[in-house]
Amino acid sequence: MRNKLSDKASYLLRFVLYVSAFIALYGCSPSQRQEEPSGPREAKGGRFYGGVLRINETEYIKTLYPPAIVDVYSYRVANHIYEGLFKFDQTNMEVVKSLADTFEIDPTQTIYTFQLKKGVFFHDDPAFEGGKGRELTAEDVKYCFTQLCTQSPDNQSFHLFDGIIKGAKEYYNASAGGKKPDFEVEGIKVLGKYTIQLFLERPYSLLLSNLARSGGFIFPREAYEKYGNEMKFKAVGTGPFILKNIDDNNSITLKRNPNYHRKDRFGNQLPLLDGVYIQFIREKRTEFFEFKKGNLDMMYRLPTDYIIEILEEAESDPDGGISKYTLQREPETQTQFYSLLNIHPVFKNVNVRKAFSFAIDRKEILDRVLNGEGYEAGLYGLTPPSFRWYDIHKIKGYDFNKDSALYYIAKAGYPMGRNFPKITLDLNPEGERHTLVATEVQRQLKEVLNIDIDLNVVTHSDITDKCLSGNYAMIRLSWVADFPSPENFLWMFYSKQSTFKAGENTYPNIPRYYNPKFNENYEKALAAPNIEEQTKYFQAAESIMMQDAPIIVLWYDECYRLLQQHVENLPNNPMQYRDFSEVYLKPKATNTQNKEAK
């Protein structure tokens, strides 16, 4: 449906938005004027160059240093700056080549040979001599992969290579305490300027997916040597956008990389946008109003108070949008849950954990508190219903059952909740929906078990710190897949390498869960020769885990996303994986013509 603003008002609005985007993206210094955006410019294939895509995130980033990224907010920013050998196709989430030009796998499935794309340059940056970015080579890939095998508080991605790449574990152990090993990682070999080879301990079907994840992003040695820990906010990659400016807790500005190595299928030099402007508005209602005023081009997750109104309007619109916007929705590879610290004096008792899981009415939360903003109540395992070959209904989880809840809390030694110590639930609000849910859970636990819990609302950064250190009893989390497989959810519970010492970082095993039978089935799944065999073992492992109730699954998310109608080529997907390299903004005249053509 077309915007009902008058032509004059519409023109003034777009003029103001272009000026605002120009100021945010480029500033006004004389040295930057040569980079000024020139407004929409026609490209081949009916596409357009120009404009700044304006989006919002409800939580601020933790770090942009690839091996340290563990949260989705940091990942969604870093993904536009960095690239790996592979990436995901945002239309179908298949693994596709990025920095890799070609690759071969030997008959044993344990030797991978990658030919890098030539003519790929790092962003211009003071880290390089003369400030000019140099060409990417196989030595850069080796350097970054070696960093993944190096013990460091900033490396949270060793799991991508642990037990997979030959010699990775030996190198990791030898680098403890900041030591520099006197040998190299056995399974990482440079064969030429553009050729690198990886040797695996065993066949591993998910290797290419691992290389497409944030830990596989490639950065130059010069940047790390110059910035060190400052790479949290000093990003130098090869991606379609360059980090222009960071205004702490307020905004991040990305500008077009003029030397980007990719073209689209029409032969247009990418990216098409002049830049991306990311704000950090925490209140969803405020974000919604900013979107409706035209100050944002996309809104992910709708404010709970407006869900019913928006969906009713969408259903009455034959084009599937609401008024002048486009509504996108589909099941998401994301699960909302509470993690229980399994080594906590209270929650180390499996009967307490089961009592809590039985005491929560997930359907009530989804229907009444969230107004249906979710795909399905979390009655099964942690894995969401997003993988067609993985039937989550075979995993027995927990539905609301007051009798079972009272049975297990009594079995744990707290009949009718008597003498149960007060527990704190840590959470970040993400607008207000998580606070609303936590308040309802607080009410239900009191009503069913006669147990009181306190709520502690903190930032997402604080949540991450508590998870890594184990400094919590009960904490709100969501798990978003960064590659399309149930393994991405179940690896959280793999504990073979963990000792669970006080303060130990056991990421990704946030609950500090341990069960040898789970580990055994998980390992068999990773070694399985086909997806059918893999699925069988993953389902067995997930069933074992859910019987132990280390977490409380709440609901499986559904993605609701609004776009301004001038935003083109930004498909939705269950992972909320975003690639802005081919996104473009239609000018007003084209919007009008397209509407009239219909």
XYZ file of C-alpha atoms in Angstrom:
598
model
C 0.000 0.000 0.000
C 1.474 3.364 -0.998
C 2.540 5.986 1.544
C -0.269 8.509 1.862
C 2.052 11.493 2.399
C 1.689 14.280 -0.105
C 4.334 14.364 -2.831
C 5.885 17.468 -1.317
C 5.980 16.061 2.223
C 7.332 12.760 0.945
C 10.084 14.566 -0.971
C 11.051 16.609 2.106
C 11.105 13.493 4.290
C 13.431 11.631 1.911
C 15.657 14.721 1.617
C 15.996 14.939 5.409
C 16.756 11.229 5.666
C 19.472 11.416 3.009
C 21.047 14.421 4.734
C 20.913 12.629 8.103
C 22.467 9.513 6.632
C 25.180 11.612 4.978
C 26.082 13.311 8.271
C 26.137 10.016 10.176
C 28.137 8.184 7.551
C 30.625 10.728 6.282
C 30.732 13.781 8.515
C 31.627 17.104 6.942
C 35.422 17.306 6.831
C 36.953 18.342 3.475
C 38.997 15.142 3.316
C 35.804 13.094 3.271
C 33.826 15.092 0.703
C 35.163 13.032 -2.167
C 33.332 10.032 -0.661
C 29.937 11.738 -0.428
C 26.956 9.572 -1.449
C 25.264 10.943 -4.538
C 21.775 9.608 -3.863
C 20.155 6.803 -5.854
C 22.070 5.924 -9.042
C 20.684 3.378 -11.457
C 22.601 0.112 -11.777
C 22.176 -2.853 -14.087
C 19.284 -5.265 -13.650
C 16.855 -2.683 -12.265
C 18.951 -2.201 -9.129
C 20.223 1.036 -7.609
C 23.376 2.320 -5.971
C 23.280 4.696 -3.042
C 21.584 5.352 0.242
C 22.213 4.256 3.796
C 20.359 1.320 5.322
C 19.255 2.288 8.852
C 18.640 -0.532 11.293
C 18.457 -1.084 15.042
C 19.724 -3.622 17.557
C 18.261 -3.768 21.061
C 21.584 -4.717 22.670
C 25.045 -3.252 22.218
C 27.909 -5.313 20.833
C 30.371 -7.128 23.100
C 33.313 -7.401 20.694
C 34.126 -7.402 16.980
C 37.269 -9.536 17.336
C 36.279 -12.709 15.430
C 37.598 -15.452 17.781
C 35.919 -13.716 20.754
C 32.419 -13.334 19.296
C 29.843 -15.366 21.215
C 26.727 -13.167 20.942
C 24.413 -12.605 18.004
C 24.528 -8.800 18.219
C 28.290 -8.663 17.709
C 28.046 -11.320 15.011
C 25.430 -9.381 13.042
C 27.749 -6.357 12.888
C 31.021 -8.221 12.277
C 29.477 -10.218 9.435
C 29.430 -7.096 7.223
C 33.078 -6.237 7.928
C 34.759 -9.639 7.856
C 34.589 -12.696 5.631
C 35.648 -16.312 5.953
C 36.558 -18.890 3.347
C 32.842 -19.668 3.238
C 29.614 -17.933 4.177
C 25.897 -18.723 4.214
C 23.428 -18.002 1.457
C 20.775 -15.971 3.257
C 18.002 -17.289 1.006
C 18.453 -20.988 1.896
C 21.285 -21.036 4.512
C 23.455 -23.313 2.394
C 27.227 -22.967 2.726
C 28.702 -21.126 -0.263
C 32.196 -19.942 -1.196
C 33.364 -16.527 -0.059
C 37.159 -16.015 0.126
C 37.677 -19.546 -1.205
C 37.692 -19.725 -4.999
C 37.772 -23.531 -5.243
C 38.311 -26.447 -2.870
C 38.924 -30.187 -2.993
C 38.377 -32.991 -0.479
C 40.517 -36.123 -0.739
C 38.932 -39.634 -0.785
C 39.607 -40.138 2.948
C 37.542 -36.989 3.698
C 40.374 -35.767 5.933
C 42.405 -33.469 3.628
C 40.843 -30.233 2.419
C 42.693 -28.079 -0.109
C 41.509 -24.499 -0.637
C 42.445 -22.126 -3.445
C 41.875 -18.532 -2.374
C 40.270 -15.931 -4.545
C 42.897 -13.597 -6.013
C 42.602 -9.828 -5.891
C 40.987 -9.651 -2.451
C 42.268 -6.727 -0.386
C 41.948 -5.855 3.285
C 40.341 -2.536 4.134
C 42.594 0.493 4.130
C 43.800 1.026 7.691
C 46.698 2.657 9.615
C 47.844 -0.859 10.537
C 49.293 -1.164 7.023
C 52.257 0.674 5.605
C 50.966 3.866 4.029
C 47.476 3.040 5.298
C 46.654 1.003 2.186
C 45.140 -2.429 2.602
C 47.200 -5.243 1.069
C 46.129 -8.403 -0.729
C 44.864 -11.396 1.216
C 47.080 -14.516 1.030
C 47.110 -18.045 2.410
C 49.478 -16.877 5.173
C 46.640 -14.712 6.539
C 44.359 -17.729 6.707
C 47.065 -19.759 8.444
C 47.640 -16.934 10.931
C 43.956 -16.638 11.837
C 43.476 -20.402 12.082
C 46.524 -20.604 14.343
C 44.977 -17.899 16.516
C 41.950 -20.183 16.910
C 44.313 -22.829 18.313
C 45.939 -20.433 20.785
C 44.886 -20.210 24.427
C 43.732 -16.699 25.212
C 40.898 -15.027 27.117
C 39.922 -13.486 23.763
C 39.648 -16.841 21.996
C 36.222 -18.386 22.473
C 36.297 -20.305 19.182
C 38.777 -23.138 19.732
C 35.868 -25.589 19.623
C 35.748 -25.061 15.846
C 39.059 -26.939 15.523
C 39.318 -28.900 18.773
C 39.504 -32.617 17.984
C 39.030 -31.793 14.299
C 42.270 -30.258 12.949
C 45.426 -32.321 13.434
C 47.684 -30.910 16.121
C 45.199 -28.261 17.233
C 44.931 -29.630 20.772
C 48.696 -29.978 21.171
C 49.256 -26.406 20.058
C 46.457 -25.151 22.314
C 47.944 -26.864 25.368
C 51.451 -25.600 24.562
C 50.204 -22.004 24.317
C 48.823 -21.939 27.871
C 49.787 -18.924 29.933
C 50.643 -16.828 26.905
C 53.507 -19.070 25.789
C 54.570 -19.134 22.142
C 54.899 -22.786 21.002
C 58.103 -23.634 19.134
C 56.126 -25.647 16.574
C 53.220 -25.026 14.221
C 49.777 -26.588 14.080
C 50.330 -29.856 12.233
C 47.089 -29.740 10.278
C 47.454 -26.235 8.817
C 49.762 -26.027 5.775
C 50.396 -23.246 3.266
C 51.173 -24.711 -0.168
C 51.430 -21.455 -2.101
C 50.476 -17.790 -2.042
C 46.810 -18.618 -2.566
C 46.676 -22.276 -1.451
C 46.097 -23.635 2.052
C 45.480 -27.184 3.208
C 43.773 -28.521 6.319
C 44.396 -32.037 7.679
C 41.636 -33.477 9.867
C 41.897 -35.958 12.715
C 38.846 -37.729 11.299
C 36.104 -37.095 8.738
C 34.006 -34.164 9.870
C 31.043 -33.250 7.696
C 30.470 -29.843 9.310
C 33.924 -28.382 8.605
C 32.752 -25.953 5.917
C 29.969 -24.723 8.208
C 32.559 -24.129 10.929
C 34.666 -22.090 8.519
C 31.641 -19.926 7.692
C 31.086 -18.992 11.334
C 32.448 -15.853 13.003
C 35.477 -17.684 14.403
C 36.494 -18.398 10.795
C 36.577 -14.719 9.771
C 39.958 -13.668 8.360
C 41.830 -10.591 9.576
C 45.424 -9.370 8.963
C 48.329 -9.982 11.333
C 49.178 -6.283 11.127
C 45.843 -5.315 12.695
C 46.261 -7.666 15.645
C 49.866 -6.575 16.212
C 48.868 -2.894 16.136
C 45.609 -3.013 18.067
C 45.755 -6.159 20.224
C 42.829 -6.101 22.636
C 41.546 -2.960 20.935
C 40.366 -5.173 18.074
C 37.196 -5.454 20.103
C 36.299 -2.199 18.384
C 38.988 -1.896 15.674
C 37.851 -4.152 12.851
C 39.893 -4.681 9.674
C 38.506 -7.227 7.238
C 37.786 -7.823 3.571
C 34.004 -7.474 3.724
C 31.637 -5.222 1.771
C 31.576 -2.565 4.493
C 34.283 -0.758 6.456
C 33.938 0.195 10.114
C 33.666 3.980 9.987
C 32.675 5.022 13.475
C 31.561 3.665 16.852
C 29.599 5.832 19.240
C 29.634 3.691 22.388
C 26.211 2.248 23.241
C 24.527 4.525 20.708
C 25.424 3.702 17.114
C 27.845 2.083 14.687
C 28.440 3.427 11.190
C 29.658 1.266 8.329
C 30.644 2.729 4.957
C 30.889 1.149 1.530
C 34.124 -0.699 0.735
C 35.070 0.733 -2.703
C 37.605 -2.064 -3.240
C 35.271 -4.972 -2.529
C 36.025 -8.048 -4.629
C 32.521 -9.198 -5.559
C 30.053 -8.279 -8.274
C 26.413 -9.318 -8.517
C 24.990 -11.463 -11.328
C 24.307 -8.336 -13.413
C 27.926 -7.223 -13.209
C 27.339 -4.456 -10.649
C 30.238 -3.745 -8.308
C 29.133 -4.536 -4.763
C 27.993 -3.351 -2.323
C 25.129 -1.290 -3.681
C 24.535 0.706 -0.500
C 26.677 3.684 0.481
C 26.614 2.459 4.055
C 24.800 0.984 7.031
C 23.834 2.939 10.136
C 23.142 0.773 13.212
C 21.443 2.299 16.233
C 21.011 0.714 19.667
C 17.517 1.523 20.896
C 16.598 -0.878 23.683
C 12.905 -0.078 24.035
C 10.888 -1.882 21.362
C 8.047 0.635 21.460
C 10.507 3.465 20.834
C 12.051 1.485 18.000
C 8.603 0.852 16.515
C 7.729 4.541 16.575
C 11.064 5.396 14.942
C 10.341 2.830 12.239
C 6.852 4.224 11.625
C 8.331 7.739 11.330
C 10.652 6.455 8.604
C 13.836 6.772 10.649
C 14.560 3.039 10.411
C 14.433 0.823 7.320
C 13.978 -2.495 9.132
C 12.517 -3.639 12.415
C 13.222 -7.103 13.787
C 10.855 -8.322 16.524
C 7.689 -6.390 17.079
C 6.694 -4.835 20.418
C 4.496 -7.284 22.305
C 1.811 -4.657 22.945
C 1.285 -4.188 19.200
C 1.590 -7.777 17.942
C -2.141 -8.485 17.603
C -2.873 -5.122 15.963
C -0.044 -5.553 13.454
C -0.928 -9.131 12.543
C -4.615 -8.347 12.106
C -3.703 -5.535 9.742
C -1.316 -7.837 7.885
C -3.998 -10.506 7.413
C -6.386 -7.925 5.952
C -3.772 -6.808 3.401
C -3.740 -9.067 0.299
C -0.130 -8.061 -0.429
C 1.030 -9.497 2.914
C 2.289 -6.200 4.311
C 0.889 -3.699 6.792
C -0.127 -0.445 5.106
C 3.027 0.905 3.493
C 5.385 -1.717 4.995
C 6.374 -5.268 4.184
C 5.894 -7.912 6.884
C 8.164 -10.967 6.850
C 7.585 -13.891 9.203
C 8.734 -17.499 9.526
C 9.947 -19.999 12.164
C 13.364 -19.142 13.505
C 16.433 -21.159 14.478
C 16.244 -19.641 17.929
C 15.071 -20.983 21.268
C 14.345 -18.965 24.408
C 15.256 -20.685 27.676
C 16.576 -20.349 31.208
C 19.913 -21.931 32.015
C 20.261 -23.468 35.475
C 23.811 -23.642 36.835
C 24.146 -27.397 37.310
C 27.009 -27.061 39.824
C 25.073 -24.553 41.963
C 24.346 -25.843 45.520
C 20.607 -25.877 44.747
C 20.460 -26.727 41.047
C 22.979 -29.556 41.209
C 19.957 -31.538 42.430
C 18.216 -32.888 39.313
C 14.909 -33.083 41.205
C 14.932 -29.308 41.759
C 15.600 -28.758 38.086
C 12.722 -31.047 37.094
C 10.373 -29.381 39.579
C 11.089 -25.972 38.048
C 10.513 -27.288 34.514
C 7.165 -28.898 35.411
C 6.004 -25.795 37.302
C 6.099 -23.428 34.314
C 3.094 -23.073 32.006
C 4.769 -22.289 28.676
C 1.524 -22.142 26.692
C 0.169 -19.506 29.063
C 3.321 -17.452 28.601
C 3.200 -17.696 24.819
C -0.501 -16.940 24.479
C -1.138 -14.400 27.220
C 2.196 -12.712 27.971
C 3.677 -12.703 24.468
C 0.397 -12.373 22.558
C 1.463 -15.294 20.379
C 4.854 -13.817 19.424
C 6.534 -17.171 19.018
C 6.295 -20.252 16.858
C 5.545 -22.884 19.488
C 5.737 -23.473 23.257
C 8.978 -25.151 24.315
C 7.596 -28.577 25.167
C 10.422 -30.610 23.617
C 14.183 -30.093 23.524
C 16.402 -27.085 22.935
C 16.548 -27.663 19.169
C 13.796 -25.624 17.464
C 11.491 -26.991 14.718
C 13.590 -25.392 11.980
C 15.281 -28.432 10.460
C 12.916 -30.506 8.326
C 14.949 -33.709 8.798
C 15.054 -33.401 12.606
C 11.740 -34.196 14.287
C 11.773 -32.415 17.651
C 8.543 -34.138 18.672
C 10.620 -37.265 19.319
C 12.323 -35.414 22.183
C 10.377 -35.636 25.441
C 10.460 -32.333 27.261
C 8.290 -30.743 29.950
C 4.714 -29.532 29.867
C 3.022 -27.835 32.801
C 2.144 -30.413 35.477
C 1.546 -29.162 39.002
C 1.471 -32.651 40.560
C 4.823 -33.581 39.006
C 6.319 -30.263 40.067
C 5.251 -30.812 43.696
C 6.458 -34.423 43.592
C 9.979 -33.495 42.487
C 10.376 -30.500 44.811
C 9.390 -32.744 47.737
C 11.785 -35.434 46.504
C 14.515 -32.781 46.489
C 13.870 -32.128 50.192
C 11.682 -29.035 49.947
C 8.048 -30.197 50.373
C 5.665 -27.419 49.296
C 8.736 -25.238 48.826
C 9.531 -25.077 52.539
C 13.028 -23.835 53.402
C 13.902 -23.342 49.747
C 16.604 -20.658 49.472
C 15.846 -17.547 47.454
C 17.197 -17.741 43.891
C 17.992 -14.855 41.554
C 17.079 -14.925 37.881
C 19.428 -12.726 35.826
C 17.999 -11.349 32.595
C 18.354 -8.633 30.001
C 15.046 -7.066 28.946
C 15.321 -6.838 25.097
C 12.705 -4.158 25.043
C 10.415 -5.423 27.773
C 9.260 -8.879 26.709
C 11.813 -10.814 28.748
C 10.965 -8.805 31.840
C 7.275 -9.573 31.302
C 8.014 -13.282 30.885
C 10.293 -13.355 33.933
C 7.620 -11.680 36.047
C 5.124 -14.358 34.959
C 7.610 -17.159 35.717
C 8.202 -15.579 39.115
C 4.431 -15.644 39.745
C 4.015 -19.243 38.565
C 6.868 -20.594 40.695
C 5.368 -18.902 43.741
C 1.868 -20.166 42.984
C 2.844 -23.768 42.138
C 5.894 -24.447 44.326
C 5.649 -21.688 46.942
C 9.156 -20.620 45.892
C 10.328 -17.011 45.659
C 12.844 -15.852 43.068
C 14.342 -12.389 42.642
C 14.720 -10.733 39.245
C 17.964 -8.965 38.352
C 17.769 -6.960 35.119
C 21.208 -6.339 33.594
C 22.727 -5.580 30.191
C 23.411 -8.235 27.577
C 27.143 -7.684 28.140
C 26.670 -8.551 31.821
C 24.706 -11.668 30.835
C 27.611 -12.799 28.648
C 30.140 -12.234 31.440
C 28.018 -14.184 33.921
C 27.632 -17.085 31.489
C 31.357 -17.323 30.798
C 32.364 -17.141 34.461
C 29.514 -19.254 35.871
C 28.554 -16.388 38.161
C 24.820 -17.063 38.267
C 22.181 -19.495 39.528
C 19.450 -19.042 36.906
C 19.866 -16.907 33.799
C 17.790 -15.944 30.757
C 19.299 -16.891 27.421
C 18.373 -17.426 23.820
C 20.349 -19.678 21.534
C 20.543 -18.654 17.899
C 22.073 -21.028 15.369
C 25.051 -19.631 13.479
C 24.894 -22.578 11.105
C 21.895 -24.765 10.182
C 22.253 -27.970 12.200
C 20.943 -29.408 15.505
C 24.611 -29.729 16.477
C 24.682 -25.963 16.877
C 22.277 -26.340 19.821
C 23.570 -29.547 21.360
C 27.249 -28.628 21.543
C 26.318 -26.435 24.522
C 26.049 -29.603 26.632
C 29.230 -31.377 25.531
C 31.465 -31.579 28.580
C 34.356 -33.908 27.817
C 36.932 -31.115 27.953
C 35.513 -29.298 31.013
C 36.610 -29.573 34.647
C 34.008 -27.146 36.077
C 36.440 -25.425 38.409
C 35.192 -22.300 40.142
C 35.258 -19.366 37.746
C 36.340 -21.543 34.816
C 35.174 -20.483 31.377
C 33.467 -23.580 29.984
C 31.905 -21.952 26.914
C 29.778 -23.171 25.237
C 28.742 -25.385 28.173
C 27.016 -22.528 29.984
C 24.912 -24.752 32.332
C 28.066 -26.727 33.351
C 26.182 -29.899 32.415
C 27.841 -33.319 32.538
C 26.620 -36.720 31.351
C 28.979 -39.277 29.752
C 26.104 -40.874 27.809
C 25.269 -37.534 26.227
C 28.938 -37.085 25.256
C 29.059 -40.553 23.729
C 26.008 -40.040 21.501
C 27.109 -36.533 20.558
C 30.497 -37.822 19.395
C 28.863 -40.628 17.404
C 26.680 -38.066 15.657
C 29.703 -35.994 14.622
C 31.398 -39.091 13.185
C 28.268 -40.347 11.395
C 28.676 -40.981 7.645
C 25.252 -39.574 6.692
C 22.552 -37.265 7.981
C 20.171 -40.123 8.912
C 22.746 -41.702 11.216
C 23.734 -38.303 12.547
C 20.134 -37.424 13.356
C 19.619 -40.684 15.249
C 22.518 -39.977 17.604
C 21.716 -36.287 18.024
C 18.149 -37.174 19.048
C 19.436 -39.780 21.501
C 21.815 -37.215 23.014
C 19.123 -34.543 23.262
C 16.694 -36.977 24.925
C 19.307 -37.825 27.569
C 19.995 -34.162 28.180
C 16.330 -33.245 28.587
C 15.801 -36.027 31.126
C 18.458 -34.284 33.230
C 16.686 -30.890 32.865
C 19.816 -28.683 32.873
C 17.784 -25.885 31.266
C 14.166 -24.731 31.127
C 13.026 -24.470 27.517
C 10.417 -21.702 27.219
C 9.466 -21.264 23.558
C 10.705 -21.532 19.986
C 10.832 -18.189 18.252
C 9.112 -16.999 15.138
C 10.698 -14.172 13.213
C 8.554 -11.098 12.661
C 10.330 -8.469 10.587
C 9.096 -5.220 9.053
C 10.773 -3.506 6.100
C 10.158 -0.148 4.521
C 8.926 -0.830 0.998
C 11.914 0.848 -0.638
C 14.221 -1.852 0.811
C 14.932 -4.548 -1.770
C 16.785 -7.866 -1.848
C 16.830 -8.495 1.903
C 15.258 -11.970 2.282
C 14.340 -13.276 5.690
C 15.677 -16.576 6.988
C 15.333 -18.691 10.159
C 18.852 -17.792 11.381
C 18.455 -14.022 10.989
C 21.663 -14.216 8.989
C 22.100 -10.887 7.229
C 24.156 -10.112 4.153
C 23.728 -6.495 3.044
C 26.126 -6.685 0.105
C 23.322 -6.901 -2.492
C 20.647 -4.915 -0.653
C 19.523 -1.765 -2.434
C 17.090 1.078 -1.842
C 14.581 2.022 -4.514
C 14.089 5.743 -5.136
C 10.603 7.174 -4.683
C 9.804 7.309 -8.411
C 10.505 3.609 -8.787
C 8.250 2.800 -5.834
C 5.436 4.682 -7.559
C 6.023 3.025 -10.912
C 6.097 -0.450 -9.373
C 2.857 0.195 -7.498
C 1.134 1.440 -10.632
C 2.426 -1.567 -12.593
C 0.594 -3.871 -10.199
